[in-house]
Short mmCIF file of C-alpha atoms in Angstrom, two decimals:
data_model
loop_
_atom_site.label_atom_id
_atom_site.label_comp_id
_atom_site.label_asym_id
_atom_site.label_seq_id
_atom_site.Cartn_x
_atom_site.Cartn_y
_atom_site.Cartn_z
CA ASP Y 229 137.34 70.99 76.56
CA THR Y 230 134.38 73.63 77.38
CA GLU Y 231 134.66 72.56 80.92
CA VAL Y 232 134.20 74.35 83.96
CA THR Y 233 135.04 72.72 87.06
CA GLN Y 234 133.54 74.16 90.61
CA THR Y 235 134.69 73.06 94.15
CA PRO Y 236 133.37 72.08 96.67
CA LYS Y 237 130.11 70.42 95.06
CA HIS Y 238 128.34 71.11 98.42
CA LEU Y 239 128.98 72.85 101.55
CA VAL Y 240 126.48 73.94 104.07
CA MET Y 241 128.00 76.69 106.53
CA GLY Y 242 127.09 78.36 109.80
CA MET Y 243 125.78 82.18 109.67
CA THR Y 244 129.56 82.96 110.94
CA ASN Y 245 131.30 80.81 108.62
CA LYS Y 246 133.89 82.15 106.24
CA LYS Y 247 133.99 80.39 103.02
CA SER Y 248 135.07 80.30 99.80
CA LEU Y 249 133.80 78.89 96.28
CA LYS Y 250 136.28 78.55 93.47
CA CYS Y 251 135.97 78.16 89.92
CA GLU Y 252 138.31 76.75 87.62
CA GLN Y 253 138.55 77.00 83.09
CA HIS Y 254 141.18 75.94 80.65
CA MET Y 255 139.53 77.38 77.97
CA GLY Y 256 141.34 80.79 77.47
CA HIS Y 257 138.34 82.67 78.44
CA ARG Y 258 139.30 86.17 79.83
CA ALA Y 259 135.23 86.80 81.30
CA MET Y 260 133.53 85.00 83.95
CA TYR Y 261 130.47 85.22 86.01
CA TRP Y 262 128.80 84.02 89.10
CA TYR Y 263 125.64 83.36 89.07
CA LYS Y 264 123.35 82.62 92.11
CA GLN Y 265 120.22 80.26 91.40
CA LYS Y 266 117.46 79.21 93.79
CA ALA Y 267 114.51 76.48 93.79
CA LYS Y 268 112.87 76.46 90.88
CA LYS Y 269 114.29 79.85 89.72
CA PRO Y 270 116.33 80.76 86.85
CA PRO Y 271 119.93 81.65 87.33
CA GLU Y 272 120.03 84.99 88.30
CA LEU Y 273 123.42 87.30 87.53
CA MET Y 274 126.29 88.08 90.42
CA PHE Y 275 129.57 89.24 89.02
CA VAL Y 276 131.29 90.01 85.52
CA TYR Y 277 135.24 89.64 85.50
CA SER Y 278 135.87 90.74 82.20
CA TYR Y 279 140.45 90.31 81.38
CA GLU Y 280 140.46 89.89 85.63
CA LYS Y 281 138.60 93.25 86.27
CA LEU Y 282 135.41 93.07 88.33
CA SER Y 283 133.20 94.55 85.50
CA ILE Y 284 129.84 93.97 86.61
CA ASN Y 285 128.31 93.84 90.61
CA GLU Y 286 124.53 93.44 89.97
CA SER Y 287 124.13 95.47 93.72
CA VAL Y 288 125.06 92.03 95.60
CA PRO Y 289 125.28 92.15 99.11
CA SER Y 290 129.21 92.92 100.45
CA ARG Y 291 128.80 89.66 102.03
CA PHE Y 292 129.79 87.95 98.74
CA SER Y 293 133.26 88.82 97.65
CA PRO Y 294 134.36 87.64 94.74
CA GLU Y 295 137.99 87.90 93.15
CA CYS Y 296 139.85 86.68 89.84
CA PRO Y 297 143.46 85.32 90.99
CA ASN Y 298 144.19 84.94 87.20
CA SER Y 299 142.50 84.62 84.11
CA SER Y 300 141.89 80.70 85.19
CA LEU Y 301 140.20 81.45 88.20
CA LEU Y 302 137.67 82.91 90.19
CA ASN Y 303 136.56 82.68 93.81
CA LEU Y 304 133.51 83.72 95.98
CA HIS Y 305 134.10 84.83 99.45
CA LEU Y 306 131.21 84.21 101.47
CA HIS Y 307 131.06 86.01 104.96
CA ALA Y 308 128.24 86.23 107.59
CA LEU Y 309 125.78 84.97 105.24
CA GLN Y 310 122.01 84.43 106.09
CA PRO Y 311 119.72 81.47 105.86
CA GLU Y 312 117.76 83.01 102.55
CA ASP Y 313 121.70 82.96 100.78
CA SER Y 314 121.05 78.99 100.71
CA ALA Y 315 121.12 78.25 97.04
CA LEU Y 316 123.26 76.91 93.71
CA TYR Y 317 126.32 78.97 92.82
CA LEU Y 318 127.23 78.63 89.46
CA CYS Y 319 130.02 79.89 87.62
CA ALA Y 320 130.82 80.17 83.85
CA SER Y 321 133.35 81.15 81.42
CA SER Y 322 133.10 83.29 77.65
CA GLN Y 323 135.26 84.51 75.53
CA ASP Y 324 135.34 88.76 76.17
CA LEU Y 325 134.45 90.09 72.30
CA GLY Y 326 134.30 93.61 73.78
CA GLY Y 327 130.79 93.55 74.74
CA LEU Y 328 129.79 91.57 71.79
CA PRO Y 329 127.73 88.25 73.45
CA ASP Y 330 129.34 85.40 73.77
CA THR Y 331 128.07 81.36 74.94
CA GLN Y 332 128.69 81.27 78.45
CA TYR Y 333 130.06 77.75 79.10
CA PHE Y 334 128.45 76.78 83.11
CA GLY Y 335 130.44 74.79 85.69
CA PRO Y 336 128.23 72.21 87.76
CA GLY Y 337 127.68 74.41 90.86
CA THR Y 338 127.70 74.57 94.43
CA ARG Y 339 125.16 73.67 96.83
CA LEU Y 340 125.63 76.24 99.45
CA THR Y 341 123.39 75.90 102.89
CA VAL Y 342 123.11 78.50 105.44
CA LEU Y 343 122.12 77.24 108.56
CA ALA R 101 115.29 96.24 79.39
CA GLN R 102 115.33 92.37 77.89
CA LYS R 103 113.07 90.52 79.03
CA VAL R 104 112.34 86.07 78.16
CA THR R 105 109.06 84.86 78.87
CA GLN R 106 108.51 80.82 79.18
CA ALA R 107 105.07 80.63 79.28
CA GLN R 108 104.95 76.70 79.70
CA THR R 109 106.17 75.96 83.43
CA GLU R 110 105.42 72.47 83.50
CA ILE R 111 105.61 70.07 80.32
CA SER R 112 105.11 65.86 80.38
CA VAL R 113 104.73 63.64 77.96
CA VAL R 114 105.38 59.73 77.11
CA GLU R 115 108.65 59.07 75.32
CA LYS R 116 108.75 59.11 72.01
CA GLU R 117 106.22 61.91 71.57
CA ASP R 118 107.51 65.38 69.98
CA VAL R 119 107.22 68.17 72.23
CA THR R 120 107.99 72.32 71.72
CA LEU R 121 108.85 74.65 74.57
CA ASP R 122 108.01 77.48 73.40
CA CYS R 123 110.31 81.37 74.41
CA VAL R 124 109.23 84.56 73.50
CA TYR R 125 111.74 87.52 74.09
CA GLU R 126 111.44 90.95 74.32
CA THR R 127 114.41 93.86 73.41
CA ARG R 128 115.02 96.56 71.88
CA ASP R 129 118.31 96.26 70.31
CA THR R 130 118.58 95.57 67.09
CA THR R 131 121.65 92.96 67.74
CA TYR R 132 121.03 90.41 69.98
CA TYR R 133 121.50 86.24 70.79
CA LEU R 134 119.66 83.77 72.06
CA PHE R 135 120.59 80.43 73.60
CA TRP R 136 119.37 77.74 75.02
CA TYR R 137 119.89 75.99 77.81
CA LYS R 138 119.48 72.26 79.50
CA GLN R 139 120.08 71.81 82.70
CA PRO R 140 119.63 67.84 84.47
CA PRO R 141 118.38 67.20 88.08
CA SER R 142 122.28 67.45 88.62
CA GLY R 143 122.33 71.21 87.95
CA GLU R 144 124.94 71.59 85.59
CA LEU R 145 123.45 74.27 82.60
CA VAL R 146 124.55 72.54 79.31
CA PHE R 147 124.50 74.60 76.20
CA LEU R 148 122.73 73.40 73.31
CA ILE R 149 122.46 76.40 71.07
CA ARG R 150 122.82 79.91 70.04
CA ARG R 151 121.01 82.21 67.66
CA ASN R 152 122.12 85.50 66.48
CA SER R 153 119.50 87.96 65.39
CA PHE R 154 120.93 88.43 61.66
CA ASP R 155 120.80 84.63 60.94
CA GLU R 156 116.99 83.40 60.89
CA GLN R 157 118.18 79.88 59.69
CA ASN R 158 116.33 77.31 62.01
CA GLU R 159 119.06 74.40 62.99
CA ILE R 160 118.35 70.74 63.14
CA SER R 161 120.91 68.80 65.63
CA GLY R 162 119.61 64.85 65.47
CA ARG R 163 116.54 65.05 67.48
CA TYR R 164 117.10 68.78 68.49
CA SER R 165 115.53 71.38 66.11
CA TRP R 166 115.30 75.53 66.70
CA ASN R 167 112.80 77.72 64.74
CA PHE R 168 113.89 81.54 64.87
CA GLN R 169 111.14 83.92 64.08
CA LYS R 170 112.09 87.13 64.02
CA SER R 171 108.21 88.44 63.44
CA THR R 172 106.92 87.29 66.59
CA SER R 173 110.25 87.73 68.52
CA SER R 174 110.56 83.57 69.11
CA PHE R 175 112.69 81.37 69.12
CA ASN R 176 110.86 77.93 70.05
CA PHE R 177 112.49 74.33 70.65
CA THR R 178 111.15 71.26 69.19
CA ILE R 179 111.94 67.24 70.52
CA THR R 180 111.31 64.67 68.12
CA ALA R 181 110.81 61.07 69.44
CA SER R 182 111.59 62.83 73.14
CA GLN R 183 113.69 60.34 75.45
CA VAL R 184 113.69 59.84 79.81
CA VAL R 185 116.81 60.99 79.07
CA ASP R 186 115.84 64.47 77.46
CA SER R 187 113.38 65.25 81.29
CA ALA R 188 115.03 68.81 82.39
CA VAL R 189 114.71 71.96 82.88
CA TYR R 190 115.29 73.66 79.48
CA PHE R 191 115.99 77.73 80.47
CA CYS R 192 116.10 80.02 77.17
CA ALA R 193 118.20 82.90 77.33
CA LEU R 194 118.89 86.36 75.40
CA SER R 195 122.19 88.44 76.06
CA VAL R 196 122.55 92.02 73.48
CA ILE R 197 125.63 94.28 73.39
CA ASN R 198 126.90 96.03 75.91
CA SER R 199 127.49 99.60 75.20
CA GLY R 200 130.05 99.58 77.73
CA GLY R 201 132.94 97.28 75.94
CA GLY R 202 132.51 94.10 78.10
CA ALA R 203 131.06 90.93 78.62
CA ASP R 204 127.75 91.30 79.87
CA GLY R 205 124.99 88.45 81.59
CA LEU R 206 122.10 86.31 80.41
CA THR R 207 118.99 87.02 80.40
CA PHE R 208 117.04 83.87 81.36
CA GLY R 209 113.35 82.81 81.33
CA LYS R 210 112.11 81.17 83.62
CA GLY R 211 112.03 77.64 82.31
CA THR R 212 110.55 75.28 81.31
CA HIS R 213 110.30 72.10 83.21
CA LEU R 214 109.75 68.84 80.62
CA ILE R 215 108.99 65.30 82.12
CA ILE R 216 109.39 62.24 79.58
CA GLN R 217 107.66 59.45 80.94
CA PRO R 218 108.65 55.47 80.09
#
């Protein structure tokens, strides 16, 4: 089973709201990722977690706060977002092979609109 | 730094035609992995294939085939007898060994929007 689930599918929030995106996988993967994808653009890496520890932060603004409570779950907490943060947020997971790339499996994404 | 170029922004063909999507990559690493993903309008990225830099064998999976040529740094994707359901954005991506020891993200090309007309 190569399934990554994400909730919610759609989210509309105001600039003063606090919301969270959730991602879950049960493939035993120990690497999890957040990507941001603007319309008609490729996905851009935001964060990487390896064994529940944040290993890569691609200079993402602090209004995005990731959290990995356990090996199956990944959250992205959102606060004081801007309209330009509206995008498709994709979660992915893979084996963590100690630096050797492995296939990343993606969830369906959360379409976020910031008003 | 890594770079992936998909020069074809959009391709439109009539159903049953064969179509090839081009992918050219740049990296100084000798060990790297190449991927193709399909993104239908629903948004989910669907994994299609992975190739490592030491395996230049071409691969065929049903109507899909991939041609990996290190000499030209290309990893092209061909769909034979295209179908309307093949309509999607296709991304080529590259990943190299992370010297820091942990997982790392993918470097994506800009994608090719494939339109199959009935």
